[in-house]
Coordinates of C-alpha atoms in Angstrom, one line a residue:
M7 CA 0.0 0.0 0.0
T8 CA 1.4 3.4 -1.0
T9 CA 1.9 5.8 1.8
P10 CA -0.1 9.0 1.2
L11 CA 1.8 12.2 0.7
N12 CA 1.5 15.2 3.1
G13 CA -0.3 17.8 1.1
S14 CA 0.9 20.6 3.4
V15 CA 4.5 19.9 2.6
V16 CA 3.8 19.9 -1.1
K17 CA 2.0 23.3 -0.8
A18 CA 4.8 24.7 1.3
F19 CA 7.3 23.9 -1.5
G20 CA 4.8 25.3 -4.0
I21 CA 5.1 28.6 -2.1
L22 CA 8.9 28.5 -2.1
N23 CA 8.9 27.8 -5.8
L24 CA 7.0 31.1 -6.4
F25 CA 10.3 33.0 -5.8
H26 CA 12.5 33.7 -8.9
A27 CA 15.0 36.2 -10.1
S28 CA 12.4 38.9 -10.8
R29 CA 10.2 38.0 -7.8
A30 CA 12.3 38.4 -4.6
E31 CA 9.3 39.0 -2.3
I32 CA 5.8 37.6 -2.1
T33 CA 2.6 38.2 -0.2
A34 CA -0.4 36.1 0.9
G35 CA -2.4 37.7 -1.9
Y36 CA 0.3 36.6 -4.5
V37 CA 0.1 33.1 -3.1
Q38 CA -3.6 33.1 -3.3
Q39 CA -3.6 34.3 -6.9
N40 CA -1.0 31.8 -8.1
L41 CA -1.7 28.7 -6.0
G42 CA -5.4 28.9 -5.5
M43 CA -5.3 29.0 -1.7
N44 CA -7.7 31.2 0.2
F45 CA -6.1 34.2 1.8
I46 CA -6.2 33.0 5.4
T47 CA -4.5 29.6 4.5
A48 CA -1.9 31.4 2.4
H49 CA -1.1 33.7 5.3
R50 CA -0.8 30.8 7.8
F51 CA 1.7 29.0 5.4
L52 CA 3.8 32.1 5.1
R53 CA 3.9 32.7 8.9
T54 CA 4.8 29.0 9.4
L55 CA 7.6 29.1 6.9
E56 CA 8.8 32.3 8.6
S57 CA 8.9 30.5 12.0
V58 CA 11.4 27.9 10.7
G59 CA 13.6 30.4 8.9
A60 CA 12.6 29.4 5.4
L61 CA 11.1 32.9 4.9
V62 CA 11.9 36.3 6.4
A63 CA 9.3 39.1 6.8
V64 CA 10.7 42.2 5.2
D65 CA 7.6 44.4 5.8
K66 CA 4.1 43.9 6.9
G67 CA 2.7 41.0 4.8
R68 CA 5.8 40.8 2.5
Y69 CA 8.3 37.9 2.7
R70 CA 11.6 36.9 1.1
L71 CA 13.5 33.7 1.2
G72 CA 15.4 33.0 4.5
Y73 CA 18.9 31.8 5.0
A74 CA 17.7 28.4 6.4
L75 CA 17.4 27.4 2.8
V76 CA 21.0 28.3 2.1
D77 CA 22.0 26.1 5.0
L78 CA 20.0 23.2 3.6
S79 CA 21.5 23.9 0.1
Q80 CA 25.0 23.7 1.5
K81 CA 24.3 20.4 3.2
A82 CA 22.8 18.9 0.1
T83 CA 25.8 20.0 -2.0
E84 CA 28.3 18.6 0.5
E85 CA 26.5 15.3 0.8
T86 CA 25.9 14.8 -2.9
N87 CA 28.9 13.7 -4.9
L88 CA 28.0 14.9 -8.4
A89 CA 30.9 12.9 -10.0
A90 CA 29.7 9.7 -8.4
I91 CA 26.3 10.2 -10.0
L92 CA 27.8 11.1 -13.3
Q93 CA 30.4 8.4 -13.7
P94 CA 28.1 5.4 -14.2
Q95 CA 26.0 7.4 -16.7
L96 CA 29.1 8.2 -18.7
I97 CA 30.3 4.6 -18.6
G98 CA 26.9 3.6 -20.0
V99 CA 27.0 6.2 -22.7
T100 CA 30.5 5.2 -23.8
K101 CA 29.5 1.5 -23.8
D102 CA 26.6 2.3 -26.1
I103 CA 28.2 4.8 -28.4
Q104 CA 31.7 3.3 -28.3
E105 CA 33.3 6.7 -28.0
A106 CA 34.7 8.8 -25.1
S107 CA 32.3 10.8 -23.0
M108 CA 32.7 13.4 -20.3
A109 CA 31.0 15.9 -18.0
T110 CA 32.0 19.4 -17.2
G111 CA 31.6 22.3 -14.8
F112 CA 32.6 25.9 -15.5
D113 CA 35.0 28.2 -13.7
G114 CA 33.8 31.4 -15.3
Q115 CA 36.3 31.3 -18.1
M116 CA 37.0 27.7 -19.0
V117 CA 35.1 24.4 -18.8
V118 CA 36.5 21.9 -16.4
C119 CA 36.2 18.1 -16.8
I120 CA 34.6 16.7 -13.6
A121 CA 34.1 13.1 -14.9
K122 CA 35.1 11.0 -17.9
A123 CA 34.7 7.6 -19.5
A124 CA 37.6 6.7 -21.7
S125 CA 37.1 5.7 -25.4
P126 CA 37.7 2.0 -26.3
H127 CA 39.7 3.4 -29.3
P128 CA 43.0 5.3 -29.2
L129 CA 42.6 9.1 -29.1
F130 CA 45.3 11.7 -29.5
V131 CA 43.6 14.2 -27.1
D132 CA 44.4 13.6 -23.4
I133 CA 41.5 15.0 -21.4
R134 CA 41.4 14.0 -17.7
V135 CA 39.4 14.9 -14.7
G136 CA 40.5 18.5 -13.8
S137 CA 41.5 19.3 -17.4
K138 CA 40.4 22.8 -18.6
L139 CA 39.2 23.6 -22.1
E140 CA 38.4 26.8 -23.8
A141 CA 34.7 27.7 -23.8
Y142 CA 34.2 29.4 -27.2
C143 CA 35.5 26.5 -29.3
T144 CA 34.2 23.4 -27.5
A145 CA 30.7 21.9 -27.4
H146 CA 30.7 22.0 -23.6
G147 CA 31.8 25.6 -23.5
K148 CA 29.1 26.6 -25.9
L149 CA 26.6 25.0 -23.5
W150 CA 27.9 27.0 -20.6
L151 CA 28.0 30.3 -22.6
A152 CA 24.5 29.7 -24.0
F153 CA 23.0 29.3 -20.6
M154 CA 24.8 32.4 -19.1
D155 CA 22.8 35.5 -18.4
E156 CA 23.4 38.2 -21.0
A157 CA 25.5 40.4 -18.7
K158 CA 27.9 37.6 -17.7
L159 CA 28.2 36.5 -21.4
D160 CA 29.1 40.0 -22.4
Q161 CA 31.8 40.1 -19.7
Y162 CA 33.2 36.8 -20.9
L163 CA 33.3 37.9 -24.5
D164 CA 34.9 41.2 -23.6
A165 CA 37.7 39.4 -21.7
V166 CA 38.4 36.4 -24.0
V167 CA 40.5 36.4 -27.1
L168 CA 38.8 34.3 -29.8
K169 CA 41.9 32.6 -31.2
Q170 CA 41.9 30.6 -34.4
A171 CA 42.8 27.3 -32.8
T172 CA 41.9 25.5 -36.1
P173 CA 40.5 26.6 -39.5
A174 CA 37.0 25.7 -38.1
S175 CA 37.2 27.9 -35.0
I176 CA 34.5 30.6 -34.7
V177 CA 36.3 33.8 -34.0
D178 CA 33.7 36.3 -35.1
R179 CA 31.7 37.5 -32.0
D180 CA 28.4 37.9 -33.9
K181 CA 28.7 34.4 -35.5
L182 CA 29.4 32.9 -32.1
L183 CA 26.4 34.7 -30.5
D184 CA 24.2 33.3 -33.3
E185 CA 25.4 29.8 -32.6
L186 CA 24.9 30.2 -28.8
R187 CA 21.3 31.3 -29.4
E188 CA 20.8 28.1 -31.4
V189 CA 22.4 26.0 -28.7
R190 CA 20.0 27.5 -26.1
R191 CA 17.0 26.9 -28.4
T192 CA 17.9 23.3 -29.2
K193 CA 19.7 22.4 -25.9
T194 CA 22.4 20.8 -28.0
A195 CA 25.9 22.0 -28.8
Y196 CA 28.4 20.8 -31.4
N197 CA 32.1 21.1 -31.9
Y198 CA 33.2 20.4 -35.5
E199 CA 37.0 20.3 -35.1
E200 CA 37.0 23.8 -33.7
R201 CA 39.5 23.2 -30.9
D202 CA 41.4 20.2 -32.2
A203 CA 41.6 19.1 -35.8
G204 CA 40.3 15.5 -36.0
I205 CA 37.9 15.8 -33.0
V206 CA 34.2 16.4 -33.1
A207 CA 31.8 16.4 -30.2
V208 CA 28.1 16.8 -29.2
A209 CA 27.0 18.0 -25.8
V210 CA 23.7 18.4 -23.9
P211 CA 22.9 20.2 -20.7
V212 CA 21.9 18.8 -17.3
L213 CA 19.4 21.4 -16.1
G214 CA 18.0 21.8 -12.6
R215 CA 14.4 22.4 -12.0
T216 CA 14.9 26.2 -12.2
G217 CA 16.6 25.9 -15.6
K218 CA 20.1 26.4 -14.2
L219 CA 22.8 24.5 -15.9
I220 CA 24.2 21.9 -13.4
C221 CA 26.8 20.3 -15.8
G222 CA 27.2 19.4 -19.4
L223 CA 27.5 15.9 -20.9
S224 CA 29.3 15.1 -24.1
V225 CA 30.5 12.4 -26.5
F226 CA 33.7 13.1 -28.5
G227 CA 35.9 11.4 -31.1
P228 CA 37.1 11.5 -34.7
P229 CA 34.8 12.6 -37.5
H230 CA 35.2 9.4 -39.5
R231 CA 33.5 7.6 -36.6
L232 CA 31.2 10.4 -35.3
N233 CA 29.4 11.3 -38.5
E234 CA 26.1 13.2 -38.4
A235 CA 24.0 10.1 -37.9
T236 CA 26.2 8.9 -35.0
L237 CA 26.2 12.4 -33.4
S238 CA 22.4 12.4 -33.5
T239 CA 22.3 9.0 -31.8
A240 CA 24.9 10.2 -29.3
A241 CA 22.8 13.3 -28.5
D242 CA 19.8 11.2 -27.8
R243 CA 21.7 8.9 -25.6
L244 CA 23.2 11.8 -23.7
R245 CA 19.7 13.3 -23.1
S246 CA 18.7 10.0 -21.6
A247 CA 21.8 10.1 -19.3
A248 CA 21.0 13.7 -18.4
Q249 CA 17.5 12.6 -17.2
A250 CA 19.1 9.8 -15.1
V251 CA 21.5 12.3 -13.5
I252 CA 18.5 14.6 -12.6
S253 CA 16.8 11.6 -11.1
G254 CA 19.9 10.9 -9.1
L255 CA 20.1 14.5 -7.8
Y256 CA 16.4 15.1 -7.1
G257 CA 14.9 11.7 -6.8
S258 CA 11.9 10.5 -8.7
P259 CA 8.7 12.5 -8.2
S260 CA 5.9 10.4 -6.7
P261 CA 2.9 9.8 -8.9
D262 CA 0.8 10.9 -6.0
I263 CA 2.2 14.4 -6.0
R264 CA -0.8 15.9 -7.8
A265 CA -3.2 14.2 -5.5
A266 CA -1.4 15.6 -2.5
D267 CA -1.3 19.0 -4.0
A268 CA -5.1 18.9 -4.5
D269 CA -5.8 18.0 -0.9

């Protein structure tokens, strides 16, 4: 027998999810309007969340997120080893596609390899965990740049020198921006020998529930093996792996969540 969910907890998280970059404060009226609660119930939830530090009252009837959530975030980050979740997924991707795969983070200027599965074939590029790669001429880097906010992207482009690493490198700022817009639209990035001649790659994002990029996943290898058809197959396999990573990070939502939310 399935244990019923607690509808109050679901509603409390619904309130917390009303906050976003352009909505730093909320009121009971805003909760009522967006979640369908009556005003008294909304006010009671806000006061309860305030009592545990999840919200802070900034003025009469107005609330912002509290630092108790930051404490919880730090605990979750410390206890979740992202690389440990990524590694089996990369191994599975490489087994299926028969090419190297990796995951990356971003340090603000360069992408950083945080997990990798080695190719079963010899490769002349030596990418290891901790290796740093240019952002503008790699599939992973294009992902990170595409999902940056506009101000940070401008800062990056103002600071970086777009060097012609290979004849295929995109060194025109406008052309790069066009490609980044396409990457954001399709949630898929490619590298056609733009950093290293003889290496192509496809990368997809692992996105959190707020749309923030957690990491990128890619497959890379020589173009005679990774043709357009194989790149397409690899992209699909990477998307499946990305979903598995999200499940590992967030857990699988219960099918009873809607029922609990309706209580």
